[in-house]
Every structure is written in structure tokens, then in C-alpha cells.
Coordinates of C-alpha atoms and ligand atoms in Angstrom, one line a residue:
Chain A
M1 CA 93.2 85.3 108.0
R2 CA 92.7 86.3 104.4
N3 CA 96.4 87.2 104.2
I4 CA 97.4 83.9 105.7
L5 CA 95.4 82.1 103.0
T6 CA 96.9 84.3 100.3
I7 CA 100.4 83.3 101.4
C8 CA 99.5 79.7 102.0
Q9 CA 98.0 79.3 98.5
K10 CA 101.1 80.9 96.9
E11 CA 103.3 78.4 98.8
I12 CA 101.3 75.4 97.8
K13 CA 101.3 76.5 94.2
S14 CA 105.0 77.1 94.2
Y15 CA 105.6 73.5 95.4
F16 CA 103.4 72.1 92.6
V17 CA 104.6 74.2 89.7
S18 CA 108.2 73.2 90.5
P19 CA 109.4 69.6 90.3
I20 CA 110.0 69.5 94.1
A21 CA 106.5 68.3 94.9
Y22 CA 106.5 65.5 92.3
A23 CA 110.1 64.4 93.1
L24 CA 109.4 64.2 96.8
M25 CA 106.1 62.4 96.3
A26 CA 107.8 59.9 93.9
I27 CA 110.7 59.2 96.2
Y28 CA 108.3 58.9 99.1
A29 CA 106.0 56.5 97.2
I30 CA 108.9 54.2 96.4
V31 CA 110.4 54.2 99.9
S32 CA 107.2 53.9 101.9
G33 CA 105.8 51.4 99.4
F34 CA 108.9 49.3 100.0
F35 CA 108.5 49.5 103.7
T36 CA 104.9 48.5 103.5
Y37 CA 105.7 45.6 101.2
V38 CA 108.4 44.4 103.6
A39 CA 106.1 44.7 106.6
V40 CA 103.3 42.8 104.8
G41 CA 105.7 40.1 103.6
Y42 CA 107.1 39.6 107.1
F43 CA 103.6 39.4 108.5
L44 CA 102.5 36.8 105.9
D45 CA 105.6 34.7 106.7
R46 CA 104.9 34.8 110.4
S47 CA 101.2 34.2 110.1
I48 CA 101.8 31.0 108.1
G49 CA 104.0 29.9 111.0
A50 CA 101.2 30.9 113.5
A51 CA 98.7 28.9 111.5
A52 CA 101.0 25.9 111.8
G53 CA 100.8 26.2 115.6
R54 CA 103.9 28.1 116.4
G55 CA 103.3 31.3 118.4
G56 CA 100.0 33.1 119.1
P57 CA 97.5 34.7 116.8
M58 CA 98.8 37.5 114.6
D59 CA 97.4 41.0 114.5
V60 CA 97.6 43.2 111.3
N61 CA 97.7 46.4 113.4
E62 CA 100.6 45.2 115.5
W63 CA 102.6 43.7 112.7
V64 CA 102.0 45.9 109.7
I65 CA 100.3 49.2 110.5
R66 CA 102.3 50.2 113.5
P67 CA 105.7 49.5 111.9
V68 CA 104.6 51.3 108.7
I69 CA 103.6 54.4 110.7
M70 CA 106.8 54.4 112.7
N71 CA 108.8 54.2 109.5
V72 CA 106.9 57.2 108.1
G73 CA 108.1 59.1 111.1
V74 CA 111.7 58.3 110.1
I75 CA 111.2 59.1 106.4
S76 CA 109.8 62.5 107.4
L77 CA 113.2 63.4 109.0
F78 CA 114.6 63.3 105.5
L79 CA 111.6 64.8 103.7
I80 CA 110.9 67.8 105.9
P81 CA 114.2 69.6 105.4
M82 CA 113.6 69.4 101.7
I83 CA 110.1 70.9 102.2
T84 CA 111.2 73.8 104.4
M85 CA 114.6 74.7 103.1
R86 CA 113.3 77.1 100.5
L87 CA 110.6 78.7 102.6
F88 CA 112.4 81.9 103.6
A89 CA 115.9 81.3 102.2
E90 CA 114.7 81.6 98.7
E91 CA 112.7 84.8 99.3
K92 CA 115.7 86.4 100.9
R93 CA 118.0 85.3 98.0
S94 CA 115.7 86.6 95.3
G95 CA 114.7 89.8 97.1
T96 CA 111.0 88.9 97.1
I97 CA 111.1 89.2 100.9
E98 CA 111.1 93.0 100.4
L99 CA 107.7 92.7 98.7
L100 CA 106.3 90.6 101.6
I101 CA 107.6 92.8 104.3
T102 CA 106.6 96.1 102.7
S103 CA 103.1 94.8 102.1
P104 CA 100.4 95.7 104.6
I105 CA 100.3 92.3 106.3
R106 CA 101.7 91.3 109.7
D107 CA 104.8 89.2 110.2
Y108 CA 103.0 86.3 111.8
E109 CA 100.6 86.1 108.9
I110 CA 103.6 85.6 106.6
V111 CA 105.0 82.9 108.9
V112 CA 101.8 81.0 109.6
G113 CA 100.8 81.2 105.9
K114 CA 104.1 79.7 104.8
W115 CA 104.0 77.0 107.5
L116 CA 100.5 76.0 106.6
G117 CA 101.6 75.8 102.9
A118 CA 104.4 73.5 103.9
L119 CA 102.1 71.4 106.1
A120 CA 99.7 71.0 103.2
M121 CA 102.6 69.8 101.0
Y122 CA 103.5 67.3 103.7
A123 CA 99.9 66.1 104.1
C124 CA 99.8 65.4 100.3
I125 CA 102.9 63.3 100.7
L126 CA 101.4 61.4 103.7
S127 CA 98.3 60.7 101.7
L128 CA 100.4 58.2 99.7
T129 CA 100.7 56.1 102.9
A130 CA 97.0 56.3 103.3
L131 CA 96.8 54.6 99.9
N132 CA 99.2 51.9 100.9
L133 CA 97.3 51.2 104.1
G134 CA 94.0 51.4 102.3
V135 CA 94.8 48.2 100.6
L136 CA 95.0 46.4 103.9
F137 CA 91.4 47.5 104.6
M138 CA 90.3 46.1 101.3
F139 CA 91.5 42.7 102.2
G140 CA 91.0 42.6 105.9
S141 CA 89.4 44.5 108.7
P142 CA 92.2 45.9 110.9
D143 CA 91.3 48.3 113.7
W144 CA 91.1 51.8 112.0
R145 CA 91.7 53.8 115.2
P146 CA 95.5 53.4 115.3
V147 CA 95.6 54.4 111.7
A148 CA 93.6 57.6 112.4
T149 CA 95.7 58.5 115.5
G150 CA 98.8 57.5 113.6
F151 CA 98.0 60.1 110.9
L152 CA 97.2 62.7 113.5
G153 CA 100.6 61.9 115.1
M154 CA 102.4 62.2 111.8
L155 CA 100.8 65.5 111.1
L156 CA 101.6 66.9 114.5
Q157 CA 105.2 65.6 114.4
G158 CA 105.5 66.9 110.9
G159 CA 104.1 70.3 111.9
C160 CA 106.7 70.5 114.6
L161 CA 109.7 69.8 112.4
L162 CA 108.2 72.1 109.7
S163 CA 108.0 74.9 112.2
I164 CA 111.6 74.3 113.3
G165 CA 112.6 74.1 109.6
A166 CA 110.8 77.4 108.8
F167 CA 112.8 79.1 111.6
L168 CA 116.1 77.7 110.4
S169 CA 115.3 78.7 106.8
N170 CA 114.8 82.2 108.1
T171 CA 118.3 82.4 109.5
T172 CA 120.1 82.1 106.1
K173 CA 119.9 83.0 102.4
N174 CA 121.3 79.6 101.6
Q175 CA 118.8 76.8 101.0
I176 CA 121.4 74.0 101.4
M177 CA 122.4 75.4 104.8
A178 CA 118.8 75.7 105.8
G179 CA 118.1 72.1 104.8
A180 CA 121.3 70.7 106.5
M181 CA 120.5 72.5 109.8
T182 CA 116.9 71.3 109.8
F183 CA 118.0 67.7 109.1
G184 CA 120.6 67.8 111.9
V185 CA 118.1 69.2 114.4
S186 CA 115.4 66.8 113.4
L187 CA 117.7 63.8 113.7
L188 CA 118.9 64.9 117.1
M189 CA 115.3 65.4 118.3
W190 CA 114.4 62.0 117.0
T191 CA 117.2 60.3 118.9
F192 CA 117.2 62.3 122.2
D193 CA 115.6 59.5 124.2
W194 CA 118.6 57.3 123.6
F195 CA 120.1 59.1 126.6
T196 CA 117.8 57.4 129.0
G197 CA 119.4 54.1 128.0
F198 CA 122.5 54.8 130.1
K199 CA 121.8 57.9 132.1
S200 CA 118.9 58.9 134.3
D201 CA 119.8 62.3 135.6
A202 CA 117.8 65.5 135.1
W203 CA 119.4 66.3 131.8
A204 CA 118.6 62.9 130.4
K205 CA 115.0 63.4 131.5
V206 CA 114.8 66.8 129.8
L207 CA 116.3 65.4 126.6
A208 CA 114.0 62.4 126.7
Y209 CA 111.0 64.7 127.1
L210 CA 112.2 66.6 124.0
S211 CA 112.4 63.3 122.0
L212 CA 110.1 63.1 119.1
T213 CA 110.0 59.3 119.1
A214 CA 108.8 59.1 122.7
H215 CA 105.9 61.3 121.9
F216 CA 105.1 59.7 118.6
E217 CA 104.9 56.1 119.7
P218 CA 101.6 56.3 121.6
F219 CA 99.9 57.7 118.5
S220 CA 101.0 54.7 116.5
K221 CA 99.3 52.4 119.1
G222 CA 96.0 54.2 118.8
V223 CA 96.5 56.3 122.0
I224 CA 96.0 60.1 122.0
D225 CA 97.7 61.3 125.2
S226 CA 97.0 65.0 125.9
K227 CA 100.6 65.4 127.1
D228 CA 101.9 64.4 123.7
V229 CA 99.5 66.7 121.9
I230 CA 100.5 69.6 124.2
F231 CA 104.2 68.8 123.5
Y232 CA 103.8 69.0 119.8
V233 CA 101.5 72.0 119.8
S234 CA 103.9 73.9 122.1
V235 CA 106.9 73.1 119.8
I236 CA 104.9 74.3 116.8
V237 CA 103.9 77.5 118.5
L238 CA 107.3 78.1 119.8
G239 CA 108.9 77.5 116.3
L240 CA 106.4 79.9 114.6
F241 CA 107.0 82.5 117.3
L242 CA 110.7 82.3 116.9
T243 CA 110.4 82.6 113.1
T244 CA 108.2 85.7 113.5
R245 CA 110.7 87.2 115.9
S246 CA 113.6 86.5 113.6
L247 CA 111.7 88.0 110.7
E248 CA 111.5 91.2 112.8
S249 CA 115.1 91.1 113.8
L250 CA 116.1 90.6 110.2
R251 CA 115.1 94.2 109.6
W252 CA 117.1 95.5 112.4
R253 CA 120.2 93.8 111.1
A254 CA 119.4 94.1 107.3
Chain B
M1 CA 103.3 113.9 102.1
I2 CA 106.7 112.7 103.2
K3 CA 108.5 114.2 106.0
V4 CA 111.9 112.8 107.0
E5 CA 113.4 114.0 110.2
G6 CA 117.0 113.3 111.0
I7 CA 117.1 109.7 110.1
S8 CA 120.3 107.7 110.5
K9 CA 121.1 104.1 109.8
R10 CA 124.2 102.6 111.4
Y11 CA 125.7 99.3 110.7
P12 CA 128.4 97.9 112.9
G13 CA 131.4 100.2 112.2
H14 CA 129.8 102.1 109.4
T15 CA 127.1 104.7 109.0
A16 CA 125.0 104.2 105.8
V17 CA 122.7 107.2 106.4
D18 CA 123.7 110.1 108.6
N19 CA 121.1 112.4 109.9
I20 CA 119.1 113.1 106.8
S21 CA 116.0 115.4 106.8
F22 CA 113.8 116.4 103.9
E23 CA 110.2 116.9 102.9
V24 CA 108.2 116.1 99.8
E25 CA 104.9 117.7 99.0
K26 CA 101.9 116.0 97.6
G27 CA 102.0 115.3 93.9
Q28 CA 105.7 116.1 93.5
I29 CA 108.3 114.0 91.7
V30 CA 111.5 114.0 93.6
G31 CA 114.8 112.7 92.3
F32 CA 117.0 111.0 94.8
L33 CA 120.5 111.4 93.6
G34 CA 123.9 110.1 94.8
P35 CA 126.9 108.1 93.9
N36 CA 127.1 104.3 94.6
G37 CA 126.8 103.5 98.2
A38 CA 125.5 106.9 99.1
G39 CA 122.6 105.5 101.1
K40 CA 119.7 105.9 98.6
T41 CA 118.4 102.3 98.9
T42 CA 118.8 102.4 102.7
T43 CA 116.8 105.6 103.0
M44 CA 114.1 104.1 100.7
R45 CA 114.0 101.0 102.8
I46 CA 113.4 103.0 105.9
L47 CA 110.5 105.0 104.2
T48 CA 108.9 101.7 103.1
C49 CA 109.1 100.2 106.6
F50 CA 111.4 97.5 105.4
M51 CA 113.7 98.4 108.2
P52 CA 113.6 100.9 111.0
P53 CA 116.1 103.8 111.2
T54 CA 118.7 103.6 114.0
S55 CA 117.6 107.1 115.0
G56 CA 115.2 109.7 113.8
T57 CA 111.9 109.2 112.2
A58 CA 109.9 109.6 109.1
N59 CA 106.3 110.4 108.4
V60 CA 104.7 109.1 105.2
A61 CA 101.1 110.0 104.1
G62 CA 100.4 111.1 107.7
F63 CA 101.6 108.1 109.5
D64 CA 104.9 107.4 111.4
V65 CA 107.0 104.6 110.0
L66 CA 107.9 103.4 113.5
E67 CA 104.5 103.8 115.2
N68 CA 102.2 102.9 112.4
P69 CA 104.0 100.8 109.8
L70 CA 100.9 99.0 108.6
E71 CA 99.1 102.2 107.7
V72 CA 102.2 103.5 105.9
K73 CA 102.6 100.2 104.0
R74 CA 98.9 100.5 102.8
R75 CA 99.7 103.8 101.2
I76 CA 103.0 103.0 99.6
G77 CA 104.0 101.3 96.4
Y78 CA 107.6 100.2 96.3
L79 CA 109.8 99.0 93.5
P80 CA 113.0 97.7 95.1
E81 CA 116.4 97.8 93.3
T82 CA 115.8 94.2 92.1
P83 CA 112.1 93.7 91.1
P84 CA 110.6 91.3 93.7
L85 CA 109.3 88.7 91.2
Y86 CA 108.4 85.0 91.6
P87 CA 109.9 83.3 88.5
E88 CA 107.4 80.4 88.7
M89 CA 104.3 82.6 88.4
E90 CA 102.6 84.0 85.3
V91 CA 102.5 87.8 85.0
A92 CA 98.8 88.1 85.6
E93 CA 98.9 85.6 88.4
Y94 CA 101.8 87.5 90.1
L95 CA 100.0 90.8 89.8
T96 CA 96.9 89.2 91.3
F97 CA 98.9 87.8 94.2
V98 CA 100.5 91.2 94.9
G99 CA 97.0 92.9 94.7
K100 CA 95.7 90.5 97.3
L101 CA 98.7 91.2 99.6
K102 CA 97.9 94.9 99.3
G103 CA 94.3 94.3 100.3
L104 CA 92.4 94.3 96.9
S105 CA 89.8 91.6 96.2
G106 CA 87.1 90.6 93.8
D107 CA 86.2 92.6 90.8
N108 CA 88.3 95.5 91.9
L109 CA 91.3 93.3 91.9
K110 CA 90.6 92.0 88.4
K111 CA 90.0 95.5 87.2
R112 CA 93.3 96.8 88.7
V113 CA 95.3 93.9 87.3
A114 CA 94.0 94.7 83.8
E115 CA 94.6 98.5 84.3
V116 CA 98.2 98.3 85.5
S117 CA 99.0 95.7 82.8
E118 CA 97.8 98.1 80.2
K119 CA 99.5 101.1 81.8
C120 CA 102.9 99.4 82.1
N121 CA 102.7 97.6 78.8
V122 CA 102.8 94.1 80.1
A123 CA 99.3 93.1 78.9
D124 CA 100.7 91.2 76.0
V125 CA 102.8 88.9 78.3
S126 CA 100.2 88.4 81.0
Q127 CA 100.1 84.7 80.4
K128 CA 103.9 84.3 80.3
L129 CA 106.0 83.0 83.1
V130 CA 108.0 85.7 84.8
S131 CA 111.2 83.6 84.5
K132 CA 110.8 83.8 80.7
L133 CA 110.7 87.6 80.5
S134 CA 113.5 89.9 79.4
K135 CA 115.1 92.2 81.9
G136 CA 113.1 95.2 80.6
Y137 CA 109.8 93.4 80.9
K138 CA 110.6 92.3 84.4
Q139 CA 111.3 95.9 85.3
R140 CA 107.9 96.9 84.0
V141 CA 106.1 94.1 85.9
G142 CA 107.9 95.4 88.9
L143 CA 106.5 98.9 88.2
A144 CA 103.1 97.4 87.7
Q145 CA 103.1 95.7 91.1
A146 CA 104.1 98.9 92.7
I147 CA 101.1 100.8 91.5
I148 CA 98.5 98.0 91.7
H149 CA 96.7 99.4 94.8
N150 CA 96.9 103.0 93.5
P151 CA 99.1 104.1 96.4
D152 CA 99.4 107.7 97.5
V153 CA 103.2 107.5 97.6
L154 CA 105.4 105.7 95.1
I155 CA 109.0 104.8 95.9
L156 CA 111.0 103.6 93.0
D157 CA 114.6 102.5 93.4
E158 CA 116.3 102.9 90.0
P159 CA 113.2 102.3 87.9
T160 CA 114.9 102.6 84.5
S161 CA 117.9 100.4 85.2
G162 CA 118.4 97.7 82.6
L163 CA 116.0 99.2 80.1
D164 CA 116.8 100.0 76.4
P165 CA 116.6 103.6 75.4
K166 CA 113.1 103.3 74.0
Q167 CA 111.8 101.6 77.1
I168 CA 113.6 104.2 79.3
H169 CA 111.7 106.9 77.4
E170 CA 108.4 105.1 77.9
T171 CA 109.0 104.5 81.5
R172 CA 109.8 108.1 82.1
D173 CA 106.7 109.1 80.4
L174 CA 104.8 106.6 82.5
I175 CA 106.3 108.0 85.7
K176 CA 105.5 111.6 84.7
G177 CA 102.0 110.5 84.0
L178 CA 101.7 109.1 87.5
A179 CA 102.7 112.3 89.1
G180 CA 100.0 114.6 90.4
E181 CA 97.8 111.9 91.9
H182 CA 100.8 110.1 93.3
T183 CA 103.8 111.5 95.2
I184 CA 106.9 109.9 93.8
I185 CA 110.5 109.5 95.0
L186 CA 112.8 107.9 92.5
S187 CA 116.5 107.2 92.8
T188 CA 118.8 107.1 89.8
H189 CA 122.3 107.5 88.6
I190 CA 121.1 108.9 85.3
L191 CA 121.3 112.7 85.6
P192 CA 119.3 113.7 82.5
E193 CA 116.6 111.5 83.9
V194 CA 116.2 113.7 86.9
E195 CA 116.4 116.9 84.8
Q196 CA 113.6 115.5 82.6
I197 CA 111.1 114.2 85.1
C198 CA 111.8 115.6 88.5
E199 CA 110.7 118.8 90.0
R200 CA 112.9 118.6 93.0
V201 CA 116.2 116.8 93.8
V202 CA 117.6 115.4 96.9
I203 CA 121.3 114.8 96.6
I204 CA 123.1 112.6 99.1
S205 CA 126.7 111.5 99.3
S206 CA 128.2 109.0 101.7
G207 CA 125.1 109.1 103.8
K208 CA 124.9 112.8 104.2
L209 CA 122.4 115.2 102.7
V210 CA 124.3 117.5 100.3
A211 CA 121.5 119.5 98.7
T212 CA 117.7 119.5 98.4
D213 CA 116.1 122.1 96.1
T214 CA 114.1 122.6 93.0
M215 CA 115.9 121.9 89.8
E216 CA 116.3 125.6 88.8
S217 CA 117.4 127.1 92.0
L218 CA 119.9 124.2 92.4
K219 CA 121.5 125.1 89.1
N220 CA 121.5 128.8 89.9
R221 CA 122.8 128.2 93.3
M222 CA 125.9 126.5 92.0
H223 CA 126.9 129.7 90.3
G224 CA 126.3 132.8 92.3
S225 CA 126.5 134.5 88.9
A226 CA 124.7 133.9 85.7
V227 CA 126.7 132.8 82.6
I228 CA 125.9 134.1 79.1
G229 CA 127.2 132.6 75.9
V230 CA 128.2 135.3 73.4
T231 CA 129.2 134.6 69.8
V232 CA 130.6 137.5 67.8
E233 CA 131.4 137.7 64.1
T234 CA 134.4 139.9 63.6
P235 CA 137.6 140.4 61.6
S236 CA 139.4 141.6 64.8
E237 CA 141.6 139.6 67.1
S238 CA 140.1 137.7 70.0
G239 CA 142.1 139.7 72.6
L240 CA 140.5 142.9 71.4
V241 CA 137.0 141.5 71.5
Q242 CA 137.6 140.0 74.9
E243 CA 138.9 143.3 76.3
K244 CA 135.8 145.1 75.0
L245 CA 133.5 142.6 76.6
E246 CA 135.3 142.8 79.9
R247 CA 134.9 146.5 80.0
V248 CA 131.0 146.2 80.0
A249 CA 129.7 147.1 83.4
G250 CA 128.7 144.2 85.6
V251 CA 130.9 141.6 83.8
S252 CA 133.2 139.7 86.1
R253 CA 135.0 137.4 83.7
V254 CA 135.1 136.5 80.0
I255 CA 136.4 133.2 78.8
L256 CA 137.2 132.4 75.2
K257 CA 135.5 129.1 74.5
E258 CA 136.0 128.6 70.8
T259 CA 137.6 130.3 67.8
L260 CA 135.2 130.0 64.9
E261 CA 135.6 130.9 61.2
G262 CA 135.4 134.7 61.2
G263 CA 134.5 135.0 64.8
F264 CA 134.7 133.8 68.4
A265 CA 132.5 132.2 71.0
F266 CA 132.8 133.5 74.6
E267 CA 131.3 132.7 78.0
V268 CA 130.7 135.8 80.0
E269 CA 130.1 135.7 83.7
S270 CA 128.2 138.5 85.3
L271 CA 128.1 139.7 88.9
Q272 CA 125.3 138.4 90.9
G273 CA 121.9 140.1 90.2
R274 CA 123.2 142.1 87.2
R275 CA 121.4 141.9 83.8
V276 CA 124.2 142.5 81.3
Q277 CA 122.7 141.1 78.1
A278 CA 121.6 144.5 76.7
D279 CA 125.0 146.2 77.5
L280 CA 126.9 143.3 75.9
A281 CA 124.8 143.5 72.8
R282 CA 125.3 147.3 72.5
A283 CA 129.0 147.0 73.1
V284 CA 129.4 144.5 70.3
V285 CA 127.3 146.5 67.8
E286 CA 129.0 149.8 68.7
A287 CA 132.3 148.2 67.8
G288 CA 131.0 147.4 64.4
W289 CA 130.9 143.6 64.9
N290 CA 128.0 141.2 64.3
L291 CA 126.4 139.6 67.3
T292 CA 125.3 136.2 66.2
E293 CA 124.4 134.6 69.5
L294 CA 123.5 135.7 73.0
R295 CA 122.0 133.1 75.3
P296 CA 122.0 132.1 79.0
V297 CA 124.2 129.1 79.6
S298 CA 122.9 126.9 82.4
L299 CA 125.1 124.4 84.1
S300 CA 124.2 120.8 83.4
L301 CA 123.0 118.8 86.3
E302 CA 126.0 116.6 85.8
E303 CA 128.3 119.5 86.6
V304 CA 126.2 120.5 89.6
F305 CA 126.1 117.0 90.9
L306 CA 129.9 116.5 90.5
Q307 CA 130.6 119.8 92.1
L308 CA 128.3 119.1 95.1
T309 CA 129.4 115.6 95.8
A310 CA 133.1 116.4 95.2
T311 CA 133.1 119.2 97.8
E312 CA 131.4 116.8 100.1
A313 CA 134.1 114.2 99.6
S314 CA 137.0 116.6 100.0
A315 CA 135.4 118.3 103.1
Ligands
LIG401 N1 123.3 94.9 105.4 C1 124.3 95.8 105.4 N2 125.4 95.7 106.3 C2 126.4 96.6 106.3 N3 126.5 97.6 105.4 C3 125.5 97.8 104.5 C4 124.4 96.9 104.4 N4 123.5 97.3 103.4 C5 124.1 98.4 102.9 N5 125.3 98.7 103.5 C6 126.2 99.9 103.3 O1 125.4 101.1 103.4 C7 125.9 102.0 102.4 C8 124.7 102.5 101.6 O2 124.2 101.5 100.8 P1 122.9 101.8 99.8 O3 122.6 100.5 99.2 O4 121.9 102.5 100.5 O5 123.6 102.7 98.7 P2 122.9 103.2 97.4 O6 122.9 104.7 97.4 O7 121.6 102.6 97.1 O8 123.9 102.8 96.3 P3 123.7 102.3 94.8 O9 123.7 103.5 93.9 O10 124.9 101.5 94.5 O11 122.5 101.5 94.7 C9 126.9 101.3 101.5 O12 128.2 101.7 101.9 C10 126.7 99.8 101.8 O13 127.9 99.2 101.8
LIG402 MG1 120.8 101.4 95.7

């Protein structure tokens, strides 16, 4: 446990001493701020119409919070490869992996420590969205539950992609390669359920089950379904397990 | 302390280390010598549990590298070929991080960071970013991280590469100072370095063990016979002097090395086990010449090394 924390601290620190953390946070602040602004603008426009008697009553949760949370899910597809690409690729390129592997710590401690560090970085970025949404609570009283579950969903989905990204970063010395592969896999997993639109055989069902969107949506509505949580947790565990195994096999090949 | 038994490391289509065995005793400094690509780094990586051997095994500080890697790692300090540094960390911060990885904590950790910084002469840059250090300082920080947990065994892959002559000297002294309490294996291309600091050498060439011996016996072994340098002051011709020396009992060969002003320098080879110095001296004096020098010539390690690795290559 101590070793995991040592590695995790070192990871967090290395994000924040380099420009990566600030660049990612700045980009995220602008993009998610824009999305929130658009959602709020749209909501205001519609609610003026609603007040004039067209359509039913308007709900902030339905019209602002949910779209914002869904959008964060999409932005994370772009963010996460940039967070994970350096995790192992950089250590392999610079040779510091030799220090980690020849230290008296276990492989899984290295992997989990790094993953937790990346998750902490991701959580820092997400907290900017919390600021955006906080404004809505200052001026109204939306239901807070979908916000809370939404964040849980974002963390779980992020954790999933981070664990896949960690694995891919361990397969190469090249950061750009690691990032590109992670982006490709994330994007595919995000869109897997498109299959069910025109196909309904077993394969389509499997792919739809693997779709991140399908598992994310309930969270944005304030619903925590154990089957979604199980899905995310299993992908995280599987990703970390594969990363640990590939760290082992790296030695047999190295 | 270290016992290597028949380790091999094979890559697809190529054997980097081929059935190497040797032993190192507690407190010894052993030089690991071999031309580029000989398999030094590979062997060291196996000893440090960075990677397992394809076959064979090694025992370090009482633990097997395959069965008990965690215990081996606790007792080993390793300086890889490229020092494993994080450029974004400050020196003291980096040493603290490594100390934690090696299991140190609290006051002891602080104390050790201060001690190794002092020992490796990096105390004055402890607040500097690693990325801002010169190559030599990076190497020293690498050495400092290797000894931070006071390991029983130190494995140093080319510890003096990239240093200036003064730093090389300091580093060698530092390594010599570490011997005794630590058992040290260091690899190098620099032969005088081995002569200066190592008690034993392990020479490998294209993955195979060529020789493992103490420095002295290695040099002797190269020449079954001893070589003696003889300088004679004489008005006579060189041929006459040479003939006279050759006639001394036990001398196998005399080579004229140099013609000096009023004299000659020879190298005299004797048969194995014969002490011919006294007879040589008497022969020279009896002939009425002056003997100005009589000393044993030892082969430089460079010559030994070339001879050993060359035979290996041509075999
Ligand atoms: N990952 C690898 N895959 C294939 N071959 C490798 C690999 N790593 C090393 N080798 C080969 O193994 C051999 C031994 O390499 P090693 O690095 O141990 O040599 P060395 O004695 O340390 O050389 P140097 O003095 O140049 O550092 C070399 O021929 C090298 O090309
Ligand atoms: Mg090497």
C-alpha cells in the first residue's frame, strides 16, 4: 500500500510540474465552459417559450445538467489518451523503468499506483465541471442526485479508459503511438452500441454491452445500476491485470 | 555473495549470454570486462532481476533471482547503463523517492539522503532539477541512488562513463571506499580502471566466459614464463650482449627492445618457474659491463584482455 502511494504521489507530481496538467485543465475549462454555456442558453430560450404557454414546464436537470454530463463523457475520450500516453512509454524511453522494476516492489503496485495517479489527474480536471454546475445551484435548486451519480459515472468511465490507456502505454516506447491507440480504442468503445441500430444478432449484443455510452447514460439520469458499476469495475480490473502481465512479459522479451 | 550458475539469455536468433558461471565473495570488487555487445549489461540485468535468464540461475546475497526476486532486490543497488533519472525532479526529491521505493522511511530516509548526497558529492546541487545537471553530476546522482539503502551488493554498469578525469578519479576512490562492506560488480571498457580498483576480473566475449581470476594470476597466466627487463651499459655490440644473456641457464628468449646511448635494453623471457635474475646480473657483471636496470615486466591488462578476447574470436 505504501509503495502504491509512493508511485501515485510521484505520478501526480509529475503531471503538475510539467505543463501537461495546466494545458489539459485550460483546454477542458474552455470546452466544457462553452458546452455549459450553450446548454444554459438553450434552456433559457426554451423556458421563455414555455412561460408563454408553448410546451410543458422545463427542468434544469433534464435540459442542462444531463447534456453537460454527457458531453463531459465525450470530452474525456480526447483527454484520457493525453493523460495516459506517458504513463509507461516515457519510463521505458528514459530507462527509469529499470529503477522501478529492480526496486523491491511488486509489479501490480507500480501499475495501480500509476493508474491512481492518472485518476487523480482526471478528477482534478472533472472538478472544473463541478464549478460550472455549482453556478446552477447558486441560482436555482436542481436535483443534486443526478449530479452526484453523474460524477460517479464519469469517474468510473474515466477509470476504465485510463486502465486501457495504461495498458496500451505499456506496449510501446512511443508516447504518440500510445496516445493514438488509446484514442482509437476509446472512440470505438464509445460508439459500439451503434451496431444495435441495424443489427440484432449475438455479436451486436456483445458489442452493445461493451459500449461505454450505454453504461454511462443511466448515471447521467441519477440512476446507479449495479450492472453498470460491475461492468466498469470489471473493465478497470481487467485493464490493470493486463498491464501487470505485460509488465512481466516485458522482461521476458526485453 | 553472488553465485552465477550457467546462465544463458537467448533472443530470437541470437544468444546474448551463453552459459556463464562465476562466483563473487563478500566484500570483493569484481571487474566485469568485455568488448561492446559482449553481454555485460544483459548479465547485470539478470542479476538485478530486471529480467530472468533463459536458462540457468543465479543466487545473490543468499536468494535465488528466479524464486525470490523481491528479497534479492532488497539487497541490491543498481546503477544501469543510463542513470534512471526523472528530469522533472529535484535531486534531493529524487533520492527521497528512490529511498521510499527501497523501503526507507521517516528520519532514517532523511539521514540516508543527506549521507549519500555527501558521499557522492551532490549535496551542493540537491535543490537543482535533475534535467539541469551536467552528465557527470547525473552519473553521481545515479550512483547515490544505487547506495541509498546501503545494499549488500552493488551492481554498477559503466559507473565512470561520461565523467571528466578528475571525476573519474573521485568516483573510483568512492567505489574503492564502498568495498568491504559492499560486494561490488562493475562493468567497464576502461582497463586501467579494473587494474586500479578491482581485485578480480571476469572477462566475457560474445556471451561466453573467457576468464575469471584475480588480477595477478591472470597476468601471470597469460605468459607461462616471467619476463624481465634488462638494461646494460656497454661499449660492445648488441649481438654479443644478446648472445651472452641467452647463454644464461633458464633463459628461453632474449629480445632487443631498444638501443640506448652507450647501451641496450632487452626483454628476457625465462622458462616457467626459473628465477634467473641473479644469474643474469652475474653474467653481465662478469663480462665487465654495467647493469643499470633489472626489473620484472608485467603484461598490461590491455594486452591480456586483447589476447584473451582475440583467441576467443578466432576460435
Ligand atoms: N532486447 C534485445 N533484443 C535482441 N538482442 C539484444 C537485446 N538487448 C541486447 N541484445 C544483444 O545482446 C548482446 C549483448 O548486449 P549487452 O547490452 O549485454 O552488451 P554489453 O556487454 O553491455 O555491451 P556494451 O559494452 O556495448 O554496453 C548484444 O549483441 C545485443 O545486440
Ligand atoms: Mg552494456
